[in-house]
């Protein structure tokens, strides 16, 4: 879904996802209707020097003003929470690409997630600490608001409670929420980072199931959406960390096929099909005048009419817009770049010349070897 950049802090773009634009009026309506104002008025009155009368707060259009102010204040607080993460990351020399506010809260996209336990601990816990400090700041404002402005005072009192709840909720060990990252950091003190991630991810999926059950039993769609997000994010990050661990210490030279036999771009698809059957291979680099210009696969043949195989040239069905990745690139970074390309393939370049081809299958083989404890070394020359 589309994001809108609304400003920047410390050079970090602050973005609002379209899901939040749609959800904010709904949240304002939820806060301003029903019994929420009555309930929160009772809570705020326990610590506020000014006592708020629920009847005054729910008269006329006042609830909708409160709802709008509280909804905007909530997501402003979420933005400040994410800035807390960004500030802590900056202390360790880690940049933040952007902060995005969306339906389920906020996401600070760091340039990298540190593997050192103490760095991750402080970056993760900085968000909840910032939320508590934001709640304290809202309380100071509440003390300064005159009794003649009950709506303003109540909204800031509501934000005191909400920021404290935000801090507590984020500290639940539901990886990849803040508490889950704190848990991983603590586990990583005494075990490998990959093992700590797997354990934290199991906690995350457990909480996702719990949230889903509670959401279904209480007809709470937001809790169900949160459960789906946590489950998906925990599983994805766990797999990513596992892959990164298995590829640690390897470069693209160790993964890529540098000895693959090629096929001429002017060969017919029919001849290419015979070649695949003979060699029992389904992927070939394509060369033209001695230069590697693309890749052709069995899938490309399947998309070609069988009646045209004799007249169609390989160059007509090959993929030629592949990215070029330097041969000494970190294997994991190359894997990420490869995953982002629609074809799944990339040229391997050495000094500007194409010397090989790398595919998801190459990474799959290397990963299997590493799982089995087999050392992986460079392939032969192309």
mmCIF file of C-alpha atoms in Angstrom:
data_model
loop_
_atom_site.group_PDB
_atom_site.id
_atom_site.type_symbol
_atom_site.label_atom_id
_atom_site.label_comp_id
_atom_site.label_asym_id
_atom_site.label_seq_id
_atom_site.Cartn_x
_atom_site.Cartn_y
_atom_site.Cartn_z
ATOM 1 C CA UNK A 1 0.000 0.000 0.000
ATOM 2 C CA UNK A 2 1.095 3.542 -0.701
ATOM 3 C CA UNK A 3 2.999 5.705 1.800
ATOM 4 C CA UNK A 4 2.940 9.506 2.023
ATOM 5 C CA UNK A 5 5.965 11.402 3.332
ATOM 6 C CA UNK A 6 4.754 14.123 5.720
ATOM 7 C CA UNK A 7 8.081 15.449 7.016
ATOM 8 C CA UNK A 8 11.401 14.408 8.472
ATOM 9 C CA UNK A 9 13.191 14.353 11.821
ATOM 10 C CA UNK A 10 17.015 14.101 12.009
ATOM 11 C CA UNK A 11 16.897 13.563 8.261
ATOM 12 C CA UNK A 12 14.621 10.519 8.694
ATOM 13 C CA UNK A 13 11.547 10.599 6.415
ATOM 14 C CA UNK A 14 8.295 10.285 8.389
ATOM 15 C CA UNK A 15 5.710 8.440 6.318
ATOM 16 C CA UNK A 16 2.037 7.707 6.746
ATOM 17 C CA UNK A 17 0.631 4.586 5.154
ATOM 18 C CA UNK A 18 -2.723 4.873 3.428
ATOM 19 C CA UNK A 19 -4.110 2.265 5.864
ATOM 20 C CA UNK A 20 -3.650 4.804 8.675
ATOM 21 C CA UNK A 21 -5.426 7.521 6.676
ATOM 22 C CA UNK A 22 -8.413 5.173 6.400
ATOM 23 C CA UNK A 23 -8.199 3.971 10.007
ATOM 24 C CA UNK A 24 -7.814 7.315 11.825
ATOM 25 C CA UNK A 25 -11.479 8.396 11.368
ATOM 26 C CA UNK A 26 -12.572 4.930 12.520
ATOM 27 C CA UNK A 27 -10.343 5.180 15.606
ATOM 28 C CA UNK A 28 -11.698 8.661 16.337
ATOM 29 C CA UNK A 29 -15.238 7.275 16.124
ATOM 30 C CA UNK A 30 -14.351 4.326 18.415
ATOM 31 C CA UNK A 31 -12.853 6.652 21.044
ATOM 32 C CA UNK A 32 -15.657 9.191 20.803
ATOM 33 C CA UNK A 33 -18.539 6.721 20.934
ATOM 34 C CA UNK A 34 -19.632 4.079 23.368
ATOM 35 C CA UNK A 35 -18.348 4.020 26.952
ATOM 36 C CA UNK A 36 -14.649 4.724 26.324
ATOM 37 C CA UNK A 37 -14.791 8.328 27.498
ATOM 38 C CA UNK A 38 -16.623 7.326 30.686
ATOM 39 C CA UNK A 39 -14.074 4.598 31.447
ATOM 40 C CA UNK A 40 -11.035 6.771 30.750
ATOM 41 C CA UNK A 41 -12.483 9.714 32.670
ATOM 42 C CA UNK A 42 -12.592 7.486 35.733
ATOM 43 C CA UNK A 43 -8.951 6.456 35.215
ATOM 44 C CA UNK A 44 -7.660 9.956 34.465
ATOM 45 C CA UNK A 45 -9.464 11.372 37.521
ATOM 46 C CA UNK A 46 -7.337 9.130 39.765
ATOM 47 C CA UNK A 47 -4.181 11.148 38.983
ATOM 48 C CA UNK A 48 -5.386 14.435 37.519
ATOM 49 C CA UNK A 49 -5.595 17.565 39.697
ATOM 50 C CA UNK A 50 -8.623 18.564 37.611
ATOM 51 C CA UNK A 51 -11.600 16.237 37.886
ATOM 52 C CA UNK A 52 -13.341 15.590 34.571
ATOM 53 C CA UNK A 53 -17.112 15.258 34.435
ATOM 54 C CA UNK A 54 -18.122 12.490 32.038
ATOM 55 C CA UNK A 55 -21.420 14.240 31.311
ATOM 56 C CA UNK A 56 -19.561 17.362 30.120
ATOM 57 C CA UNK A 57 -17.155 15.317 27.984
ATOM 58 C CA UNK A 58 -19.974 13.432 26.255
ATOM 59 C CA UNK A 59 -22.258 16.394 25.578
ATOM 60 C CA UNK A 60 -23.031 17.451 22.007
ATOM 61 C CA UNK A 61 -20.161 17.152 19.533
ATOM 62 C CA UNK A 62 -17.503 17.087 22.275
ATOM 63 C CA UNK A 63 -16.946 13.306 22.026
ATOM 64 C CA UNK A 64 -15.980 13.651 18.352
ATOM 65 C CA UNK A 65 -13.515 16.431 19.136
ATOM 66 C CA UNK A 66 -12.024 14.227 21.862
ATOM 67 C CA UNK A 67 -11.958 11.234 19.512
ATOM 68 C CA UNK A 68 -10.151 13.151 16.768
ATOM 69 C CA UNK A 69 -7.616 14.698 19.166
ATOM 70 C CA UNK A 70 -6.942 11.395 20.913
ATOM 71 C CA UNK A 71 -6.540 9.471 17.625
ATOM 72 C CA UNK A 72 -4.049 11.971 16.220
ATOM 73 C CA UNK A 73 -2.263 12.163 19.587
ATOM 74 C CA UNK A 74 -1.988 8.373 19.742
ATOM 75 C CA UNK A 75 -0.233 8.056 16.410
ATOM 76 C CA UNK A 76 1.941 11.070 17.160
ATOM 77 C CA UNK A 77 2.965 9.166 20.302
ATOM 78 C CA UNK A 78 3.692 6.076 18.184
ATOM 79 C CA UNK A 79 5.891 8.239 15.961
ATOM 80 C CA UNK A 80 7.811 9.494 18.996
ATOM 81 C CA UNK A 81 8.139 5.873 20.167
ATOM 82 C CA UNK A 82 9.778 4.958 16.846
ATOM 83 C CA UNK A 83 12.043 8.004 17.072
ATOM 84 C CA UNK A 84 13.250 6.545 20.365
ATOM 85 C CA UNK A 85 14.444 3.460 18.488
ATOM 86 C CA UNK A 86 16.056 5.663 15.819
ATOM 87 C CA UNK A 87 17.852 7.779 18.435
ATOM 88 C CA UNK A 88 19.272 4.702 20.173
ATOM 89 C CA UNK A 89 20.357 3.246 16.814
ATOM 90 C CA UNK A 90 22.170 6.493 15.982
ATOM 91 C CA UNK A 91 24.157 6.132 19.199
ATOM 92 C CA UNK A 92 25.625 2.962 17.692
ATOM 93 C CA UNK A 93 26.210 4.475 14.257
ATOM 94 C CA UNK A 94 23.170 2.778 12.705
ATOM 95 C CA UNK A 95 21.005 4.916 10.441
ATOM 96 C CA UNK A 96 17.233 4.796 9.995
ATOM 97 C CA UNK A 97 15.892 4.730 6.435
ATOM 98 C CA UNK A 98 12.378 5.842 7.376
ATOM 99 C CA UNK A 99 9.654 5.745 10.010
ATOM 100 C CA UNK A 100 6.263 4.616 8.763
ATOM 101 C CA UNK A 101 3.017 4.924 10.696
ATOM 102 C CA UNK A 102 0.362 2.450 9.636
ATOM 103 C CA UNK A 103 -2.743 0.607 10.734
ATOM 104 C CA UNK A 104 -1.055 -1.409 13.503
ATOM 105 C CA UNK A 105 1.367 1.222 14.799
ATOM 106 C CA UNK A 106 4.788 2.249 13.554
ATOM 107 C CA UNK A 107 7.896 0.769 11.955
ATOM 108 C CA UNK A 108 11.391 2.243 12.135
ATOM 109 C CA UNK A 109 13.324 0.791 9.187
ATOM 110 C CA UNK A 110 16.918 0.607 10.431
ATOM 111 C CA UNK A 111 19.803 0.261 8.003
ATOM 112 C CA UNK A 112 20.724 -2.923 9.821
ATOM 113 C CA UNK A 113 19.742 -4.884 12.892
ATOM 114 C CA UNK A 114 22.793 -5.280 15.166
ATOM 115 C CA UNK A 115 23.755 -8.814 16.137
ATOM 116 C CA UNK A 116 25.483 -7.668 19.340
ATOM 117 C CA UNK A 117 23.078 -8.428 22.186
ATOM 118 C CA UNK A 118 23.688 -5.226 24.136
ATOM 119 C CA UNK A 119 23.102 -2.997 21.097
ATOM 120 C CA UNK A 120 19.854 -4.723 20.181
ATOM 121 C CA UNK A 121 18.746 -4.598 23.818
ATOM 122 C CA UNK A 122 19.125 -0.829 24.119
ATOM 123 C CA UNK A 123 17.706 -0.089 20.662
ATOM 124 C CA UNK A 124 14.667 -2.276 21.386
ATOM 125 C CA UNK A 125 13.979 -1.001 24.887
ATOM 126 C CA UNK A 126 14.457 2.642 23.832
ATOM 127 C CA UNK A 127 10.954 2.626 22.308
ATOM 128 C CA UNK A 128 9.064 1.680 25.489
ATOM 129 C CA UNK A 129 11.274 4.018 27.546
ATOM 130 C CA UNK A 130 10.417 6.834 25.131
ATOM 131 C CA UNK A 131 6.710 6.035 25.464
ATOM 132 C CA UNK A 132 6.957 6.291 29.259
ATOM 133 C CA UNK A 133 8.779 9.625 28.930
ATOM 134 C CA UNK A 134 6.102 10.807 26.483
ATOM 135 C CA UNK A 135 3.472 9.869 29.052
ATOM 136 C CA UNK A 136 5.349 11.903 31.671
ATOM 137 C CA UNK A 137 5.494 14.864 29.267
ATOM 138 C CA UNK A 138 1.734 14.586 28.670
ATOM 139 C CA UNK A 139 1.202 14.556 32.438
ATOM 140 C CA UNK A 140 3.228 17.773 32.795
ATOM 141 C CA UNK A 141 1.027 19.370 30.113
ATOM 142 C CA UNK A 142 -2.061 18.069 31.931
ATOM 143 C CA UNK A 143 -0.946 19.855 35.094
ATOM 144 C CA UNK A 144 -0.599 23.101 33.130
ATOM 145 C CA UNK A 145 -3.981 22.933 31.368
ATOM 146 C CA UNK A 146 -6.559 25.158 33.122
ATOM 147 C CA UNK A 147 -9.801 23.689 34.367
ATOM 148 C CA UNK A 148 -11.617 25.881 31.833
ATOM 149 C CA UNK A 149 -10.290 23.639 29.005
ATOM 150 C CA UNK A 150 -11.567 20.195 30.033
ATOM 151 C CA UNK A 151 -11.389 18.710 26.530
ATOM 152 C CA UNK A 152 -7.687 19.529 26.122
ATOM 153 C CA UNK A 153 -6.927 18.349 29.649
ATOM 154 C CA UNK A 154 -8.796 15.081 29.157
ATOM 155 C CA UNK A 155 -7.033 14.314 25.855
ATOM 156 C CA UNK A 156 -3.635 14.766 27.493
ATOM 157 C CA UNK A 157 -4.750 12.668 30.456
ATOM 158 C CA UNK A 158 -5.889 9.995 27.984
ATOM 159 C CA UNK A 159 -2.462 10.154 26.308
ATOM 160 C CA UNK A 160 -0.759 9.654 29.694
ATOM 161 C CA UNK A 161 -2.624 6.379 30.148
ATOM 162 C CA UNK A 162 -2.244 5.331 26.510
ATOM 163 C CA UNK A 163 1.513 5.909 26.372
ATOM 164 C CA UNK A 164 2.059 3.852 29.512
ATOM 165 C CA UNK A 165 -0.110 1.074 28.032
ATOM 166 C CA UNK A 166 1.819 1.379 24.765
ATOM 167 C CA UNK A 167 5.087 0.855 26.623
ATOM 168 C CA UNK A 168 3.743 -2.139 28.577
ATOM 169 C CA UNK A 169 2.166 -3.750 25.502
ATOM 170 C CA UNK A 170 5.343 -3.367 23.445
ATOM 171 C CA UNK A 171 7.336 -5.079 26.183
ATOM 172 C CA UNK A 172 5.380 -8.315 25.748
ATOM 173 C CA UNK A 173 7.886 -10.934 24.495
ATOM 174 C CA UNK A 174 5.979 -11.281 21.207
ATOM 175 C CA UNK A 175 8.839 -11.208 18.699
ATOM 176 C CA UNK A 176 9.371 -9.102 16.611
ATOM 177 C CA UNK A 177 7.757 -6.536 18.935
ATOM 178 C CA UNK A 178 10.120 -4.633 21.244
ATOM 179 C CA UNK A 179 9.754 -7.122 24.079
ATOM 180 C CA UNK A 180 10.544 -9.979 21.712
ATOM 181 C CA UNK A 181 13.708 -8.217 20.574
ATOM 182 C CA UNK A 182 14.690 -7.615 24.201
ATOM 183 C CA UNK A 183 14.150 -11.342 24.791
ATOM 184 C CA UNK A 184 16.329 -12.248 21.797
ATOM 185 C CA UNK A 185 19.053 -9.898 23.014
ATOM 186 C CA UNK A 186 19.070 -11.505 26.460
ATOM 187 C CA UNK A 187 19.057 -15.017 24.990
ATOM 188 C CA UNK A 188 21.930 -14.065 22.661
ATOM 189 C CA UNK A 189 24.139 -13.413 25.679
ATOM 190 C CA UNK A 190 24.590 -17.161 26.170
ATOM 191 C CA UNK A 191 23.725 -18.777 22.829
ATOM 192 C CA UNK A 192 24.285 -18.208 19.095
ATOM 193 C CA UNK A 193 22.332 -15.362 17.526
ATOM 194 C CA UNK A 194 20.470 -17.739 15.179
ATOM 195 C CA UNK A 195 19.404 -19.979 18.076
ATOM 196 C CA UNK A 196 18.281 -16.941 20.102
ATOM 197 C CA UNK A 197 16.234 -15.718 17.124
ATOM 198 C CA UNK A 198 14.562 -19.105 16.684
ATOM 199 C CA UNK A 199 13.620 -19.221 20.379
ATOM 200 C CA UNK A 200 12.287 -15.647 20.349
ATOM 201 C CA UNK A 201 10.327 -16.395 17.151
ATOM 202 C CA UNK A 202 8.664 -19.346 18.887
ATOM 203 C CA UNK A 203 7.530 -16.988 21.639
ATOM 204 C CA UNK A 204 6.268 -14.636 18.942
ATOM 205 C CA UNK A 205 4.204 -17.277 17.173
ATOM 206 C CA UNK A 206 2.819 -18.399 20.547
ATOM 207 C CA UNK A 207 1.646 -14.880 21.299
ATOM 208 C CA UNK A 208 0.245 -14.612 17.767
ATOM 209 C CA UNK A 209 -1.926 -17.661 18.399
ATOM 210 C CA UNK A 210 -3.013 -16.228 21.777
ATOM 211 C CA UNK A 211 -3.903 -12.856 20.217
ATOM 212 C CA UNK A 212 -5.837 -14.603 17.440
ATOM 213 C CA UNK A 213 -7.865 -16.691 19.903
ATOM 214 C CA UNK A 214 -8.648 -13.684 22.107
ATOM 215 C CA UNK A 215 -9.485 -11.636 19.021
ATOM 216 C CA UNK A 216 -11.926 -14.241 17.716
ATOM 217 C CA UNK A 217 -13.577 -14.801 21.111
ATOM 218 C CA UNK A 218 -13.999 -11.056 21.660
ATOM 219 C CA UNK A 219 -14.781 -10.096 18.051
ATOM 220 C CA UNK A 220 -11.682 -7.867 17.961
ATOM 221 C CA UNK A 221 -10.488 -7.644 14.333
ATOM 222 C CA UNK A 222 -7.504 -5.425 15.226
ATOM 223 C CA UNK A 223 -6.153 -8.130 17.537
ATOM 224 C CA UNK A 224 -6.573 -10.714 14.780
ATOM 225 C CA UNK A 225 -4.692 -8.482 12.326
ATOM 226 C CA UNK A 226 -1.938 -7.983 14.912
ATOM 227 C CA UNK A 227 -1.726 -11.754 15.382
ATOM 228 C CA UNK A 228 -1.305 -12.275 11.629
ATOM 229 C CA UNK A 229 1.360 -9.569 11.463
ATOM 230 C CA UNK A 230 3.351 -10.989 14.395
ATOM 231 C CA UNK A 231 3.142 -14.538 13.045
ATOM 232 C CA UNK A 232 4.287 -13.516 9.570
ATOM 233 C CA UNK A 233 7.001 -11.136 10.751
ATOM 234 C CA UNK A 234 8.394 -13.583 13.318
ATOM 235 C CA UNK A 235 8.555 -16.405 10.780
ATOM 236 C CA UNK A 236 10.121 -14.192 8.117
ATOM 237 C CA UNK A 237 12.812 -12.732 10.375
ATOM 238 C CA UNK A 238 13.640 -16.143 11.799
ATOM 239 C CA UNK A 239 14.201 -17.522 8.297
ATOM 240 C CA UNK A 240 16.202 -14.451 7.280
ATOM 241 C CA UNK A 241 18.523 -14.714 10.285
ATOM 242 C CA UNK A 242 18.975 -18.442 9.665
ATOM 243 C CA UNK A 243 19.919 -17.769 6.032
ATOM 244 C CA UNK A 244 22.280 -14.979 7.059
ATOM 245 C CA UNK A 245 23.959 -17.280 9.557
ATOM 246 C CA UNK A 246 24.394 -20.090 7.028
ATOM 247 C CA UNK A 247 25.847 -17.697 4.439
ATOM 248 C CA UNK A 248 28.200 -15.937 6.869
ATOM 249 C CA UNK A 249 31.768 -15.839 5.585
ATOM 250 C CA UNK A 250 30.803 -16.663 1.998
ATOM 251 C CA UNK A 251 31.013 -14.453 -1.067
ATOM 252 C CA UNK A 252 29.266 -14.818 -4.393
ATOM 253 C CA UNK A 253 32.406 -16.586 -5.683
ATOM 254 C CA UNK A 254 31.551 -19.473 -3.331
ATOM 255 C CA UNK A 255 27.948 -19.717 -4.513
ATOM 256 C CA UNK A 256 27.695 -18.833 -8.204
ATOM 257 C CA UNK A 257 27.986 -21.197 -11.128
ATOM 258 C CA UNK A 258 31.202 -20.133 -12.849
ATOM 259 C CA UNK A 259 31.535 -23.255 -14.987
ATOM 260 C CA UNK A 260 28.063 -23.543 -16.526
ATOM 261 C CA UNK A 261 27.934 -24.498 -20.199
ATOM 262 C CA UNK A 262 26.211 -21.846 -22.279
ATOM 263 C CA UNK A 263 23.997 -21.835 -25.359
ATOM 264 C CA UNK A 264 24.214 -19.550 -28.367
ATOM 265 C CA UNK A 265 21.562 -16.854 -28.677
ATOM 266 C CA UNK A 266 20.843 -17.881 -32.291
ATOM 267 C CA UNK A 267 20.077 -21.498 -31.480
ATOM 268 C CA UNK A 268 16.478 -22.545 -32.079
ATOM 269 C CA UNK A 269 14.218 -23.306 -29.149
ATOM 270 C CA UNK A 270 13.887 -26.819 -30.552
ATOM 271 C CA UNK A 271 17.664 -27.315 -30.401
ATOM 272 C CA UNK A 272 17.703 -25.831 -26.916
ATOM 273 C CA UNK A 273 15.026 -28.308 -25.806
ATOM 274 C CA UNK A 274 17.087 -31.217 -27.146
ATOM 275 C CA UNK A 275 20.116 -29.843 -25.329
ATOM 276 C CA UNK A 276 18.213 -29.677 -22.014
ATOM 277 C CA UNK A 277 17.046 -33.276 -22.406
ATOM 278 C CA UNK A 278 20.566 -34.448 -23.264
ATOM 279 C CA UNK A 279 22.291 -32.548 -20.444
ATOM 280 C CA UNK A 280 19.442 -32.926 -17.944
ATOM 281 C CA UNK A 281 19.688 -29.259 -17.086
ATOM 282 C CA UNK A 282 17.016 -26.565 -17.187
ATOM 283 C CA UNK A 283 18.994 -23.298 -16.939
ATOM 284 C CA UNK A 284 21.636 -21.981 -19.343
ATOM 285 C CA UNK A 285 23.546 -18.741 -19.765
ATOM 286 C CA UNK A 286 23.048 -17.309 -23.255
ATOM 287 C CA UNK A 287 26.041 -16.026 -25.228
ATOM 288 C CA UNK A 288 26.162 -13.795 -28.285
ATOM 289 C CA UNK A 289 29.491 -13.332 -30.087
ATOM 290 C CA UNK A 290 31.266 -14.757 -27.056
ATOM 291 C CA UNK A 291 29.593 -12.387 -24.571
ATOM 292 C CA UNK A 292 27.093 -13.543 -21.948
ATOM 293 C CA UNK A 293 23.870 -11.648 -22.642
ATOM 294 C CA UNK A 294 21.130 -13.427 -20.732
ATOM 295 C CA UNK A 295 19.669 -16.593 -19.276
ATOM 296 C CA UNK A 296 17.154 -19.070 -20.707
ATOM 297 C CA UNK A 297 15.191 -21.642 -18.734
ATOM 298 C CA UNK A 298 12.736 -24.490 -19.181
ATOM 299 C CA UNK A 299 9.944 -22.176 -17.998
ATOM 300 C CA UNK A 300 10.645 -19.872 -20.936
ATOM 301 C CA UNK A 301 10.269 -22.835 -23.302
ATOM 302 C CA UNK A 302 6.954 -23.776 -21.710
ATOM 303 C CA UNK A 303 5.635 -20.294 -22.434
ATOM 304 C CA UNK A 304 6.482 -20.695 -26.125
ATOM 305 C CA UNK A 305 4.100 -22.321 -28.617
ATOM 306 C CA UNK A 306 5.458 -25.783 -29.469
ATOM 307 C CA UNK A 307 4.640 -25.218 -33.145
ATOM 308 C CA UNK A 308 7.116 -22.306 -33.212
ATOM 309 C CA UNK A 309 10.062 -24.076 -31.578
ATOM 310 C CA UNK A 310 11.909 -24.588 -34.882
ATOM 311 C CA UNK A 311 11.644 -20.948 -35.947
ATOM 312 C CA UNK A 312 11.998 -19.186 -32.601
ATOM 313 C CA UNK A 313 15.516 -18.269 -31.495
ATOM 314 C CA UNK A 314 16.774 -18.529 -27.931
ATOM 315 C CA UNK A 315 17.431 -14.763 -27.886
ATOM 316 C CA UNK A 316 13.675 -14.229 -28.300
ATOM 317 C CA UNK A 317 12.755 -16.059 -25.097
ATOM 318 C CA UNK A 318 15.782 -15.328 -22.904
ATOM 319 C CA UNK A 319 15.817 -12.887 -19.984
ATOM 320 C CA UNK A 320 18.463 -10.243 -20.580
ATOM 321 C CA UNK A 321 17.797 -7.513 -17.996
ATOM 322 C CA UNK A 322 19.584 -9.268 -15.144
ATOM 323 C CA UNK A 323 21.392 -7.318 -12.421
ATOM 324 C CA UNK A 324 25.183 -7.535 -12.307
ATOM 325 C CA UNK A 325 26.577 -8.448 -8.902
ATOM 326 C CA UNK A 326 30.351 -8.297 -8.191
ATOM 327 C CA UNK A 327 31.881 -11.706 -7.578
ATOM 328 C CA UNK A 328 33.308 -10.679 -4.197
ATOM 329 C CA UNK A 329 29.922 -9.485 -2.885
ATOM 330 C CA UNK A 330 28.751 -10.830 0.461
ATOM 331 C CA UNK A 331 26.681 -13.928 -0.256
ATOM 332 C CA UNK A 332 23.732 -12.886 1.917
ATOM 333 C CA UNK A 333 23.576 -9.395 0.405
ATOM 334 C CA UNK A 334 23.678 -10.978 -3.066
ATOM 335 C CA UNK A 335 20.837 -13.310 -2.039
ATOM 336 C CA UNK A 336 18.725 -10.327 -0.976
ATOM 337 C CA UNK A 337 19.400 -8.558 -4.281
ATOM 338 C CA UNK A 338 18.609 -11.726 -6.211
ATOM 339 C CA UNK A 339 15.319 -12.162 -4.344
ATOM 340 C CA UNK A 340 14.227 -8.671 -5.379
ATOM 341 C CA UNK A 341 14.584 -9.404 -9.119
ATOM 342 C CA UNK A 342 11.553 -10.939 -10.883
ATOM 343 C CA UNK A 343 13.629 -13.540 -12.746
ATOM 344 C CA UNK A 344 15.515 -14.712 -9.643
ATOM 345 C CA UNK A 345 18.811 -14.739 -11.577
ATOM 346 C CA UNK A 346 21.810 -12.412 -11.749
ATOM 347 C CA UNK A 347 25.034 -12.053 -13.711
ATOM 348 C CA UNK A 348 28.249 -12.460 -11.748
ATOM 349 C CA UNK A 349 30.734 -9.778 -12.722
ATOM 350 C CA UNK A 350 34.482 -9.627 -12.198
ATOM 351 C CA UNK A 351 36.230 -6.443 -13.268
ATOM 352 C CA UNK A 352 33.312 -5.433 -15.456
ATOM 353 C CA UNK A 353 33.151 -8.749 -17.346
ATOM 354 C CA UNK A 354 30.431 -11.352 -16.822
ATOM 355 C CA UNK A 355 32.064 -14.517 -15.485
ATOM 356 C CA UNK A 356 29.082 -16.512 -14.311
ATOM 357 C CA UNK A 357 25.459 -16.811 -13.378
ATOM 358 C CA UNK A 358 23.811 -17.204 -9.982
ATOM 359 C CA UNK A 359 20.342 -18.584 -9.293
ATOM 360 C CA UNK A 360 18.104 -19.519 -6.340
ATOM 361 C CA UNK A 361 19.083 -23.144 -6.965
ATOM 362 C CA UNK A 362 22.753 -22.288 -6.390
ATOM 363 C CA UNK A 363 21.902 -20.752 -3.031
ATOM 364 C CA UNK A 364 19.703 -23.742 -2.160
ATOM 365 C CA UNK A 365 22.600 -26.150 -2.787
ATOM 366 C CA UNK A 366 25.040 -24.095 -0.744
ATOM 367 C CA UNK A 367 22.564 -23.741 2.118
ATOM 368 C CA UNK A 368 21.985 -27.495 2.166
ATOM 369 C CA UNK A 369 25.747 -28.111 2.289
ATOM 370 C CA UNK A 370 26.168 -25.638 5.154
ATOM 371 C CA UNK A 371 23.283 -27.205 7.095
ATOM 372 C CA UNK A 372 25.019 -30.577 6.734
ATOM 373 C CA UNK A 373 28.333 -29.126 7.889
ATOM 374 C CA UNK A 374 30.000 -29.389 4.469
ATOM 375 C CA UNK A 375 32.544 -26.668 3.673
ATOM 376 C CA UNK A 376 31.814 -24.700 0.509
ATOM 377 C CA UNK A 377 34.554 -23.247 -1.687
ATOM 378 C CA UNK A 378 34.750 -21.297 -4.952
ATOM 379 C CA UNK A 379 33.418 -22.856 -8.184
ATOM 380 C CA UNK A 380 35.478 -23.291 -11.318
ATOM 381 C CA UNK A 381 36.016 -20.508 -13.868
ATOM 382 C CA UNK A 382 33.165 -19.714 -16.291
#
